[in-house]
PDB file of C-alpha atoms and ligand atoms in Angstrom:
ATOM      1  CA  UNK A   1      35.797  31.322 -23.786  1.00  0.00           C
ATOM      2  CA  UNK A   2      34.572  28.569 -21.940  1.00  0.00           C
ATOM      3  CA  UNK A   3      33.765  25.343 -23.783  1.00  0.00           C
ATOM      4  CA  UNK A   4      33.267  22.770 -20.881  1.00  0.00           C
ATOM      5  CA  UNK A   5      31.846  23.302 -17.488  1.00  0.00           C
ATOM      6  CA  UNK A   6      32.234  20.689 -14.638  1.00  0.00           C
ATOM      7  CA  UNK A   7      30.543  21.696 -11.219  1.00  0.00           C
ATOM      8  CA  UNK A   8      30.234  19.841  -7.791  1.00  0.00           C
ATOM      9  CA  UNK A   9      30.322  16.295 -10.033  1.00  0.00           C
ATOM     10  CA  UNK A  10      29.548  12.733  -7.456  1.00  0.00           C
ATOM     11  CA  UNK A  11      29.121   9.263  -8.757  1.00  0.00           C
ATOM     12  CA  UNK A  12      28.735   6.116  -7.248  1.00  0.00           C
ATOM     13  CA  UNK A  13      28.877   2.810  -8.679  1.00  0.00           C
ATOM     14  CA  UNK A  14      25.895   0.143  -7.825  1.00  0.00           C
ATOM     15  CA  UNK A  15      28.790  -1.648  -5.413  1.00  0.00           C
ATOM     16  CA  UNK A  16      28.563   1.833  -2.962  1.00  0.00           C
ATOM     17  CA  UNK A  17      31.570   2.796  -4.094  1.00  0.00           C
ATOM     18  CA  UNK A  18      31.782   6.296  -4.492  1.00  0.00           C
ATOM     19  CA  UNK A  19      34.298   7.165  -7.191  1.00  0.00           C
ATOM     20  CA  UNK A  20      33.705  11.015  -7.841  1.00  0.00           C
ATOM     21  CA  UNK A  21      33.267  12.948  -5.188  1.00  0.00           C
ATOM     22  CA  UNK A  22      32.294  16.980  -5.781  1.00  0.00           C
ATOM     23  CA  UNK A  23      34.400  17.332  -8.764  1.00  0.00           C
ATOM     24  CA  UNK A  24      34.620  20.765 -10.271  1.00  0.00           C
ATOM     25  CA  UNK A  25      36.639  22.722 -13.119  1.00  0.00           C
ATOM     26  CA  UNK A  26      35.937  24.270 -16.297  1.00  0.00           C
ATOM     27  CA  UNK A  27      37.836  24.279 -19.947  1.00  0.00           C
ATOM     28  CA  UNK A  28      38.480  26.952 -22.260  1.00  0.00           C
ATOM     29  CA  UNK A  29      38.312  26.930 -25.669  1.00  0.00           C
ATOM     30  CA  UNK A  30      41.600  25.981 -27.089  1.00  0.00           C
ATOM     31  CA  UNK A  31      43.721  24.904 -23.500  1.00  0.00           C
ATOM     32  CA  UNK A  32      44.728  21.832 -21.727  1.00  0.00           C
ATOM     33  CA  UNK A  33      43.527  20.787 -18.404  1.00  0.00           C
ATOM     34  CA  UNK A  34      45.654  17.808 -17.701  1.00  0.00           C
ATOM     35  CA  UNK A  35      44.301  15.699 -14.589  1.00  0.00           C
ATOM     36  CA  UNK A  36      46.930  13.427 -12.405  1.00  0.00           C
ATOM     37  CA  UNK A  37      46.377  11.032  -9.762  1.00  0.00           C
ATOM     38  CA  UNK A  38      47.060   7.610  -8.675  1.00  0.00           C
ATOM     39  CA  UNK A  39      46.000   4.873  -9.927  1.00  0.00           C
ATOM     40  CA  UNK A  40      42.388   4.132  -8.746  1.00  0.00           C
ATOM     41  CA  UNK A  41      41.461   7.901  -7.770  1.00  0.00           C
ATOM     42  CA  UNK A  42      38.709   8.106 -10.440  1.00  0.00           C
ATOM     43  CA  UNK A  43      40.451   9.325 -13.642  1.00  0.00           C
ATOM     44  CA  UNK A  44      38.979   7.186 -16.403  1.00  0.00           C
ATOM     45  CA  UNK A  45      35.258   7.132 -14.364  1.00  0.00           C
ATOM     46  CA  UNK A  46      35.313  11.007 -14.734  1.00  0.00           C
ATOM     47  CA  UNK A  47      36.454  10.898 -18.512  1.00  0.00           C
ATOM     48  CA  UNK A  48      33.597   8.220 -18.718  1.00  0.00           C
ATOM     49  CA  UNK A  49      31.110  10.733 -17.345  1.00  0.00           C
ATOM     50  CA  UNK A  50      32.150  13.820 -19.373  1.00  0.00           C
ATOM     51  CA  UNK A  51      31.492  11.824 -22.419  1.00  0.00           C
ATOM     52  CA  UNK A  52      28.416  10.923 -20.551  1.00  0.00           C
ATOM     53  CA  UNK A  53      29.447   7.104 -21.222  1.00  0.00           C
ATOM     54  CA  UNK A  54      27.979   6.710 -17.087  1.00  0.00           C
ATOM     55  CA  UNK A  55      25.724   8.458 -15.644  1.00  0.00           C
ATOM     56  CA  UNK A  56      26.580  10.827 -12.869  1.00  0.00           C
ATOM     57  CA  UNK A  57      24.491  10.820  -9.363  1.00  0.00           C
ATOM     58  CA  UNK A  58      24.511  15.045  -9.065  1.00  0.00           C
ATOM     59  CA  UNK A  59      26.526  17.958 -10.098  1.00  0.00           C
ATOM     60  CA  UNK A  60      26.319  19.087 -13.956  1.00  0.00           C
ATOM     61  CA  UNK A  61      28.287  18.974 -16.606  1.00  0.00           C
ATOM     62  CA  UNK A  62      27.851  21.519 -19.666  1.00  0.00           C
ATOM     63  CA  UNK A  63      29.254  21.554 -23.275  1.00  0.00           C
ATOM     64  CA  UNK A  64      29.554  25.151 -24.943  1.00  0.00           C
ATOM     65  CA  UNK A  65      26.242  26.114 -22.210  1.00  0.00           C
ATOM     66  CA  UNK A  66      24.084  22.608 -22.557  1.00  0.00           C
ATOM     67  CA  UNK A  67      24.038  20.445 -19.627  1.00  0.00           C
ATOM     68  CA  UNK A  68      24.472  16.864 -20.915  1.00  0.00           C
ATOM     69  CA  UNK A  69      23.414  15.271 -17.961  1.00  0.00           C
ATOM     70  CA  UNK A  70      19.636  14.892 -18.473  1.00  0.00           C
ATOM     71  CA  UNK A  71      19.813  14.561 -22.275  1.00  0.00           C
ATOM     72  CA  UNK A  72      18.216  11.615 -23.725  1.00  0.00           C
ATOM     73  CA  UNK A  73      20.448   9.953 -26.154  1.00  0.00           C
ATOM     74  CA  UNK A  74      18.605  10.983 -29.128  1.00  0.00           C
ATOM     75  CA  UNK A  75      19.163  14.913 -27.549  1.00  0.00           C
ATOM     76  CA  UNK A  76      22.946  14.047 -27.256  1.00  0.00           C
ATOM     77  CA  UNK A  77      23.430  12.951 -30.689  1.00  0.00           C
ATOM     78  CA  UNK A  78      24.195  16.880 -31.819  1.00  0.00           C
ATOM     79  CA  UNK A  79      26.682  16.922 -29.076  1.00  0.00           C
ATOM     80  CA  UNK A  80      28.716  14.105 -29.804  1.00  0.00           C
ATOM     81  CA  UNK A  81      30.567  15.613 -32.346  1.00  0.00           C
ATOM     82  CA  UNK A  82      31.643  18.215 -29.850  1.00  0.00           C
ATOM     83  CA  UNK A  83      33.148  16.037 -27.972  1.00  0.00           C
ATOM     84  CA  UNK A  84      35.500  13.047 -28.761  1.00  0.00           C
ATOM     85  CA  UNK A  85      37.359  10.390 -27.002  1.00  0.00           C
ATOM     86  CA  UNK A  86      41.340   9.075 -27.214  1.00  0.00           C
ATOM     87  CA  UNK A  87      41.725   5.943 -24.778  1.00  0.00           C
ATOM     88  CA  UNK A  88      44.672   4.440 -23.561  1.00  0.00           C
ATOM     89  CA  UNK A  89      43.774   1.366 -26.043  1.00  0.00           C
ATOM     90  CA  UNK A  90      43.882   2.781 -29.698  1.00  0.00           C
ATOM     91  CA  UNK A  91      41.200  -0.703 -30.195  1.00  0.00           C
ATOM     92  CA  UNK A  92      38.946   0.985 -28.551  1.00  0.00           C
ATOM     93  CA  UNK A  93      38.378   3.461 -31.369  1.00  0.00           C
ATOM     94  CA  UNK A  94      39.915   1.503 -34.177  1.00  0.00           C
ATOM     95  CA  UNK A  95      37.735  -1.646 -35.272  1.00  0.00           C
ATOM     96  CA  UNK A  96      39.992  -4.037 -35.804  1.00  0.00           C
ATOM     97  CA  UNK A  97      37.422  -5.401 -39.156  1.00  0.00           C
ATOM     98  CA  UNK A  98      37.963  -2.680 -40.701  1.00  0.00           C
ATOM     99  CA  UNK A  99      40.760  -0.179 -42.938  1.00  0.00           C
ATOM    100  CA  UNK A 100      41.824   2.833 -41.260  1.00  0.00           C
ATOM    101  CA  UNK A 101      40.438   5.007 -44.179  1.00  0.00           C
ATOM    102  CA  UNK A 102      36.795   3.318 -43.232  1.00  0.00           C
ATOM    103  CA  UNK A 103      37.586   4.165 -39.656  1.00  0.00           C
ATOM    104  CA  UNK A 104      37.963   7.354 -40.280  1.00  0.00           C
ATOM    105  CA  UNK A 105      35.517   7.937 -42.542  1.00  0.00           C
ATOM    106  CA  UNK A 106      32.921   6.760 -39.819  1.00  0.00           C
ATOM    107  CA  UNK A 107      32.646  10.166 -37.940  1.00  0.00           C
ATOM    108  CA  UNK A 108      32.175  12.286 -40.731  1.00  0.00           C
ATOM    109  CA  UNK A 109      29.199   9.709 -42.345  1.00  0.00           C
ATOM    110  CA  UNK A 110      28.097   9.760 -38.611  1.00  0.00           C
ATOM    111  CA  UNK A 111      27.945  13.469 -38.211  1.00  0.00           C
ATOM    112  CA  UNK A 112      30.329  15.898 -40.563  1.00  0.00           C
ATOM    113  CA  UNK A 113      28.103  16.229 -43.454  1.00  0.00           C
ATOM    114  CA  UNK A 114      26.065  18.164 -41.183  1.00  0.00           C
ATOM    115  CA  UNK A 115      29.107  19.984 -39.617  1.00  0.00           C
ATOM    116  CA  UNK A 116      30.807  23.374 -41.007  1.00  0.00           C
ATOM    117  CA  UNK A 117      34.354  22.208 -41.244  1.00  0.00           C
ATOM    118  CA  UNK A 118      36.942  25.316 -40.940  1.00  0.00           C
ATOM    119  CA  UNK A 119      40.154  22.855 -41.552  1.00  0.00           C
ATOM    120  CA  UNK A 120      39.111  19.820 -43.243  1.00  0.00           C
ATOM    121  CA  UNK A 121      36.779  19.992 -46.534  1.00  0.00           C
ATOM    122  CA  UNK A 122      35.343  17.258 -48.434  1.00  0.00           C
ATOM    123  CA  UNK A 123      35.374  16.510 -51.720  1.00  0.00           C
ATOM    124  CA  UNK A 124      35.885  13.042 -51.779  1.00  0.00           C
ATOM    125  CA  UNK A 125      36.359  10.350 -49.271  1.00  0.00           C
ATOM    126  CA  UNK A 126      40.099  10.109 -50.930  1.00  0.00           C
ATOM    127  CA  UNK A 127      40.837  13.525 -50.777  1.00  0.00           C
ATOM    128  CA  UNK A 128      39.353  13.313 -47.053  1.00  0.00           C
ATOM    129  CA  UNK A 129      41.402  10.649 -45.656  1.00  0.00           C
ATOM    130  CA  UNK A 130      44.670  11.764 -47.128  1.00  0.00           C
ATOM    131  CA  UNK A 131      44.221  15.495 -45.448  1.00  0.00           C
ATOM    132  CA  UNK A 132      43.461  13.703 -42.155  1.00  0.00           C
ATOM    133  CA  UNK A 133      46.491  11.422 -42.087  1.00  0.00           C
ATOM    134  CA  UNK A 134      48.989  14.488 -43.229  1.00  0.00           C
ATOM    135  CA  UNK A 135      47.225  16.370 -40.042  1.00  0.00           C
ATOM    136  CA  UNK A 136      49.085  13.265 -37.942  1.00  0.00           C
ATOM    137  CA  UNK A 137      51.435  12.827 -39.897  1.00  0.00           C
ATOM    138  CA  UNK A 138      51.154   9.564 -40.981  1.00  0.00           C
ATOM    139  CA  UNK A 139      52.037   8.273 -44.667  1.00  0.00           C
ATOM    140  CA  UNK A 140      48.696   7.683 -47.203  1.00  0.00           C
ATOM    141  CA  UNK A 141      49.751   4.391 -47.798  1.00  0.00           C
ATOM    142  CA  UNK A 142      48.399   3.384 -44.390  1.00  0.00           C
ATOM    143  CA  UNK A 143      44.760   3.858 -45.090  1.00  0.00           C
ATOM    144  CA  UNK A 144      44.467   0.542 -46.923  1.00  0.00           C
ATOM    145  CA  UNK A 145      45.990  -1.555 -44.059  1.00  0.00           C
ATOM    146  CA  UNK A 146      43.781  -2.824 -41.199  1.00  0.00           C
ATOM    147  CA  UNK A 147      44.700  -1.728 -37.224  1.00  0.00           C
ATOM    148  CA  UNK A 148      46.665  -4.709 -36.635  1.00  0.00           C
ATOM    149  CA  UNK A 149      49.168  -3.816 -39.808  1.00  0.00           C
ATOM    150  CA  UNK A 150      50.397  -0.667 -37.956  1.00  0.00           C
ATOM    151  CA  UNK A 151      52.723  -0.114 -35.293  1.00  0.00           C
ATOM    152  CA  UNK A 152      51.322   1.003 -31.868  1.00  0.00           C
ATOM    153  CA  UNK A 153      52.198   4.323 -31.687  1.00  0.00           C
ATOM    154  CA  UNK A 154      50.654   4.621 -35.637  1.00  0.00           C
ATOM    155  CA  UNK A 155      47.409   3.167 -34.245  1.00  0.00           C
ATOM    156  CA  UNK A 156      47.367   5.861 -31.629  1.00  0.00           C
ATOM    157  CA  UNK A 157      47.665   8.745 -34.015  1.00  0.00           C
ATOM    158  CA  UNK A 158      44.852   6.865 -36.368  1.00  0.00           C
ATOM    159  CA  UNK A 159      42.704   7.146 -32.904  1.00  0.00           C
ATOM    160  CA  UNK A 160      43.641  10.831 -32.430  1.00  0.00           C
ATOM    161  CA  UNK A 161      42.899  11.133 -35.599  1.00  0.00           C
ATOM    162  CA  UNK A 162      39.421   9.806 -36.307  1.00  0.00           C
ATOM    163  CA  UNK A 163      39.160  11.913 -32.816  1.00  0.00           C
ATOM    164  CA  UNK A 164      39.960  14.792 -34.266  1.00  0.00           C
ATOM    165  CA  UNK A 165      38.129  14.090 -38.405  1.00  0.00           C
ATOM    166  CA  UNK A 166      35.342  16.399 -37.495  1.00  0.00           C
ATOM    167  CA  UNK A 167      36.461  18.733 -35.939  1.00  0.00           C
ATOM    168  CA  UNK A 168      35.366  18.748 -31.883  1.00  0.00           C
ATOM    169  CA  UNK A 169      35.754  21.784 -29.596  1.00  0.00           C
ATOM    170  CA  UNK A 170      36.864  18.947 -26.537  1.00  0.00           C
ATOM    171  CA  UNK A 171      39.234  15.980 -26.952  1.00  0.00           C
ATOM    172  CA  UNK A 172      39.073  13.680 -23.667  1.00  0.00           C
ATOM    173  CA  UNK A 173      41.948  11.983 -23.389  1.00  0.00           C
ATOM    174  CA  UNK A 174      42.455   8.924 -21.256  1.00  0.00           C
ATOM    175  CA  UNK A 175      46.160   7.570 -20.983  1.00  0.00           C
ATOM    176  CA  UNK A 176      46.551   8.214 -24.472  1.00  0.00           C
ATOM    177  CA  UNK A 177      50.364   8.216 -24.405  1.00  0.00           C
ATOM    178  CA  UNK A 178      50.832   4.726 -21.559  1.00  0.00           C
ATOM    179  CA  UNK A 179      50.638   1.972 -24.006  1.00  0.00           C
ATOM    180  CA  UNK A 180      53.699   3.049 -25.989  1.00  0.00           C
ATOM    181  CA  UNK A 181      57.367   3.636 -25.771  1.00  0.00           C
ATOM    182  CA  UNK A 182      59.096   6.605 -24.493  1.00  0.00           C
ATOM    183  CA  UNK A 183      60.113   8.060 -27.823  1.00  0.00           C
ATOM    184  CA  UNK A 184      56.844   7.312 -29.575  1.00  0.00           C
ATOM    185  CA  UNK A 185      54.995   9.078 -26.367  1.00  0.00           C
ATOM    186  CA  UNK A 186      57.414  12.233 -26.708  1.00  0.00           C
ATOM    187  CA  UNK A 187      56.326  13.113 -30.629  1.00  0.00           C
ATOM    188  CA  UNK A 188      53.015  11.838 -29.836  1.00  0.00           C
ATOM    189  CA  UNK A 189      52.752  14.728 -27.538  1.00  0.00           C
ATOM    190  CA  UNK A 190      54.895  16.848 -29.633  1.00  0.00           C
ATOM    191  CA  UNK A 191      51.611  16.261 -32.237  1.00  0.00           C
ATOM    192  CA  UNK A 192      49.077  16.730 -29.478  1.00  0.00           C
ATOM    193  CA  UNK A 193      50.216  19.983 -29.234  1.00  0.00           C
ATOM    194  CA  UNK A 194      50.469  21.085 -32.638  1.00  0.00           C
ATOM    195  CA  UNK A 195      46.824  19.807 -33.271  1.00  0.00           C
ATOM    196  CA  UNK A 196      45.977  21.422 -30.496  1.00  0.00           C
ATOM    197  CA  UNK A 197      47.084  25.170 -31.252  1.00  0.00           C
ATOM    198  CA  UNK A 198      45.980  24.313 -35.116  1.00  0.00           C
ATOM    199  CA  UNK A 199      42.934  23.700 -34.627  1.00  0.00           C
ATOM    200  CA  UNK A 200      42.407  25.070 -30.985  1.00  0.00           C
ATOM    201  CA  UNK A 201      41.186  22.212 -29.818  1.00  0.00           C
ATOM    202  CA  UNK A 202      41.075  21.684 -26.009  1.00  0.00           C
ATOM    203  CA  UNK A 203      41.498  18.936 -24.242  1.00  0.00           C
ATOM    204  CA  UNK A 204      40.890  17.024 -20.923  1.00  0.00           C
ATOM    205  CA  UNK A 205      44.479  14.986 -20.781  1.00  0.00           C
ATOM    206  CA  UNK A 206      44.125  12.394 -18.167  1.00  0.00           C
ATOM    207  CA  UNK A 207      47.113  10.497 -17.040  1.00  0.00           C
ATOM    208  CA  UNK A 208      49.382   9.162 -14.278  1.00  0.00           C
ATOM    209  CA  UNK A 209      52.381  10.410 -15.647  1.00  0.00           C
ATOM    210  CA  UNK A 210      52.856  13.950 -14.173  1.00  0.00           C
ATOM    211  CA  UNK A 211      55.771  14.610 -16.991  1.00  0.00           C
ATOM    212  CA  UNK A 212      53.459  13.850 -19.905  1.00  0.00           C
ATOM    213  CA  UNK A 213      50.356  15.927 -18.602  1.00  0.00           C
ATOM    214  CA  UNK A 214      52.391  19.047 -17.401  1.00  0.00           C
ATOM    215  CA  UNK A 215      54.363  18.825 -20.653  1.00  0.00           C
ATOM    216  CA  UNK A 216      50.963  19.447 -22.429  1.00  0.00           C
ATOM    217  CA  UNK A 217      48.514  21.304 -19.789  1.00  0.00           C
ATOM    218  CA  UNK A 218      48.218  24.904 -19.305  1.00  0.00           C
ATOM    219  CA  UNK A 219      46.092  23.998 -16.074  1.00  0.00           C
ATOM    220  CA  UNK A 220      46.816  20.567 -13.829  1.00  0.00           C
ATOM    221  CA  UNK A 221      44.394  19.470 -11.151  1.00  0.00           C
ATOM    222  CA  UNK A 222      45.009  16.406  -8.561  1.00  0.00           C
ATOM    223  CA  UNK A 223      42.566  13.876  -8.067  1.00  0.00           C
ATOM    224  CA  UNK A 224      43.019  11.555  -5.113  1.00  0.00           C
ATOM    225  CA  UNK A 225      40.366   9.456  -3.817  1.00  0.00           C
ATOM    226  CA  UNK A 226      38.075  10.779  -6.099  1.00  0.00           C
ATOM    227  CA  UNK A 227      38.089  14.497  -4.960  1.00  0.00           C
ATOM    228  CA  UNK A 228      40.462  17.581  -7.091  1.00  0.00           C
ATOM    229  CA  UNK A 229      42.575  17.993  -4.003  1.00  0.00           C
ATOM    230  CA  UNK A 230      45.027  20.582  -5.769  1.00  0.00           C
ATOM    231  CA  UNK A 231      44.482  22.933  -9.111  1.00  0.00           C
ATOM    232  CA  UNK A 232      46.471  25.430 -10.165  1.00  0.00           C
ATOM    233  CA  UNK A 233      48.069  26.975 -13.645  1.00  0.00           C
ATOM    234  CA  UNK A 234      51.457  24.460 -14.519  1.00  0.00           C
ATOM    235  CA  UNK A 235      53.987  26.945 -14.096  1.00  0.00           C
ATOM    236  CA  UNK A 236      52.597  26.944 -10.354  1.00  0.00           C
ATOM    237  CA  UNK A 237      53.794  23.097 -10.396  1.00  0.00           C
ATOM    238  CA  UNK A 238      56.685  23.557  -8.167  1.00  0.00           C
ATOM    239  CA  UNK A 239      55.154  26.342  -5.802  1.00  0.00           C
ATOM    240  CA  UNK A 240      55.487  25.953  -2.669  1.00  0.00           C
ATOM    241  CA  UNK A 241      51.600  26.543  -1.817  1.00  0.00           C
ATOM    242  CA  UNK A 242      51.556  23.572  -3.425  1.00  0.00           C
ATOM    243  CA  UNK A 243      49.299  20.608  -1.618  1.00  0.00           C
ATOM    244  CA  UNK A 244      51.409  17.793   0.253  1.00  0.00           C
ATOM    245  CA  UNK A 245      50.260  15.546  -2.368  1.00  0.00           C
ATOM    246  CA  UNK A 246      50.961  17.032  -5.323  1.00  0.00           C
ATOM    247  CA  UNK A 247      54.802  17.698  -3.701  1.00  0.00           C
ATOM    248  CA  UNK A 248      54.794  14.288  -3.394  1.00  0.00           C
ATOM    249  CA  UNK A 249      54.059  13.317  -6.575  1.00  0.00           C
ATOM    250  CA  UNK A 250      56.130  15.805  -7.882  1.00  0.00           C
ATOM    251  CA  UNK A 251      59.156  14.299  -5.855  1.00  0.00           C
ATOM    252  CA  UNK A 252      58.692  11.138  -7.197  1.00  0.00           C
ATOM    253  CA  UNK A 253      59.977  12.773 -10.711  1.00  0.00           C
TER     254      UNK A 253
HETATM  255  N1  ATP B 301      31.835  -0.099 -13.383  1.00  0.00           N
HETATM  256  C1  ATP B 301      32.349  -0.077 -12.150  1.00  0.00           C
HETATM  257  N2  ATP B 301      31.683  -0.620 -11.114  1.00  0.00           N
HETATM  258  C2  ATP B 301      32.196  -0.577  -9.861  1.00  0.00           C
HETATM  259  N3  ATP B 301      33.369   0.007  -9.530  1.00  0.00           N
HETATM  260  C3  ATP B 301      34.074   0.561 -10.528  1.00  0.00           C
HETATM  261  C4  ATP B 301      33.616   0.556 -11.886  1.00  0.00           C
HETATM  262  N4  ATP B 301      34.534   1.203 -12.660  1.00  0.00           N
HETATM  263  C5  ATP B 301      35.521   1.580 -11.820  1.00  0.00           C
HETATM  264  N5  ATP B 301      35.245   1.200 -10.547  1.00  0.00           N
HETATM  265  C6  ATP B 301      36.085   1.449  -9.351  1.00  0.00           C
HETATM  266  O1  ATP B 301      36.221   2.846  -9.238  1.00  0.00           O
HETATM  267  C7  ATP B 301      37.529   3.189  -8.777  1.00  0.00           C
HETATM  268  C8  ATP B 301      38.144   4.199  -9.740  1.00  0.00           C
HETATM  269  O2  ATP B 301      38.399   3.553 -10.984  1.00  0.00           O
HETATM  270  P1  ATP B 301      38.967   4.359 -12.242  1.00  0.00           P
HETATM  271  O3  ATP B 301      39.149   3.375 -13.343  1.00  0.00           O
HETATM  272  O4  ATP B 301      38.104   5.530 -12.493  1.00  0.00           O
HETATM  273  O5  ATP B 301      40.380   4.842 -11.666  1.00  0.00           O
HETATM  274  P2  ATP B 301      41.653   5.416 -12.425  1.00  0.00           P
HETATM  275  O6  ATP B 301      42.145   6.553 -11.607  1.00  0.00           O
HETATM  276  O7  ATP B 301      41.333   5.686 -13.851  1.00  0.00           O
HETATM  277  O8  ATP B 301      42.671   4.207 -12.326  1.00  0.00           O
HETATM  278  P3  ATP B 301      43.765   3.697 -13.394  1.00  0.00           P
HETATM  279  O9  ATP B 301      44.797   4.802 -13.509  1.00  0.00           O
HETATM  280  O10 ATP B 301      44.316   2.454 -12.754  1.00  0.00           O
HETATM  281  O11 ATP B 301      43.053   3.415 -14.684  1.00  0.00           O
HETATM  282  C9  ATP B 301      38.300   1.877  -8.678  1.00  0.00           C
HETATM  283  O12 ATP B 301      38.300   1.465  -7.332  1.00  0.00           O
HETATM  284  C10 ATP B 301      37.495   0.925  -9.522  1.00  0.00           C
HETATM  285  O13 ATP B 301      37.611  -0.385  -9.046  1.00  0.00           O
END
């Protein structure tokens, strides 16, 4: 089933730069599409526009049927809680004033007590928060200490998992995995994927390192210049119908 629909996408930015230039591909419910490209090519200005953070100049994008594009942001309220965000910086979704368990409490007192949750129930914010950090695997403890009290790779998994508190059918993730070292990347993605198949949650996985989105993606597309030059299932990674660039980046491995 299809959750997320991207056709014939362009943006520009006020400078005349155009960033995003007919971008197309869709997401089904439960897989990975894992985008790769250089740095520059328009990765984080497309995850910007599927979380309709900018505004795109044409094309549509659609969540579970609804195009999001022409939604005011009172109509997209409902729809933010299908979709959530991981960034590179876990600061961007952990405020640094307050305790992780009030961080992660924020999504559900934004929009969960109107959600059917099928993994997570609520009976008390306690009971709430401790479920949610076992999901990530990170100790109880942890929910009294503030962002800057935790190790990097703990504040990513707090950001994947106030991502992932209510529930969304699409996770965009942006670099999620760059800011930290190679072992904490490795069972960071190692828990990507088990969220992913337990709660079949799909994702957008956006990154410059080909070996962390392949690892992860059942489908890989290459951006360059701000067009998909190349898509394809992963186990077609090494084909030789493969485009020039994408061999190239591959050889760089
Ligand atoms: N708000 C903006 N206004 C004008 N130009 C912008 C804006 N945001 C990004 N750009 C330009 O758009 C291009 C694509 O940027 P973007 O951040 O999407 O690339 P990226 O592939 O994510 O790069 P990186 O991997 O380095 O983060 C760059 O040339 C950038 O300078």
């Amino acid at each position: 089933m299809e959750v997320m629909n991207i056709s014939r996408v362009t943006k520009t930015f006020s400078t005349g730069r155009q960033v995003l230039d007919d971008v197309s591909f869709s997401l089904e419910k439960g897989q990975c599409v894992g985008i790769i490209g250089e740095s520059g090519c328009g990765k984080s200005t497309l995850a910007r526009c599927l979380l309709q953070l900018e505004k795109i100049d044409s094309g549509e994008i659609s969540l579970n049927g609804q195009l999001l594009q022409d939604l005011s942001a009172k109509e997209l309220k409902p729809f933010r809680q299908q979709i959530q965000a991981v960034f590179q910086n876990p600061s961007a979704s952990l405020n640094p004033k307050l305790k992780i368990r009030d961080s992660l409490m924020d999504p559900y007192l934004q929009f969960g007590s109107q959600k059917e949750m099928q993994h997570f129930s609520y009976t008390s914010n306690e009971q709430y928060v401790h479920q949610l950090l076992q999901a990530v695997e990170l100790p109880a403890c942890l929910a009294d200490r503030y962002p800057h009290e935790l190790s990097g790779g703990q504040q990513q998994r707090a950001a994947i998992c106030r991502a992932i508190s209510i529930e969304p059918d699409v996770v965009i993730m942006d670099e999620p995995t760059s800011s930290l070292d190679v072992l904490s990347q490795a069972s960071l993605l190692k828990l990507l994927e088990t969220l992913r198949q337990q709660f079949s949650l799909s994702y957008v996985f956006i990154s410059h390192d080909l070996a962390a989105v392949a690892s992860l993606s059942q489908h890989l597309l290459v951006m360059k210049e701000g067009r998909m030059i190349d898509a394809f299932p992963t186990e077609e990674l090494f084909s030789p119908r493969r485009h020039s660039y994408t061999k190239e980046l591959v050889s760089m491995y």
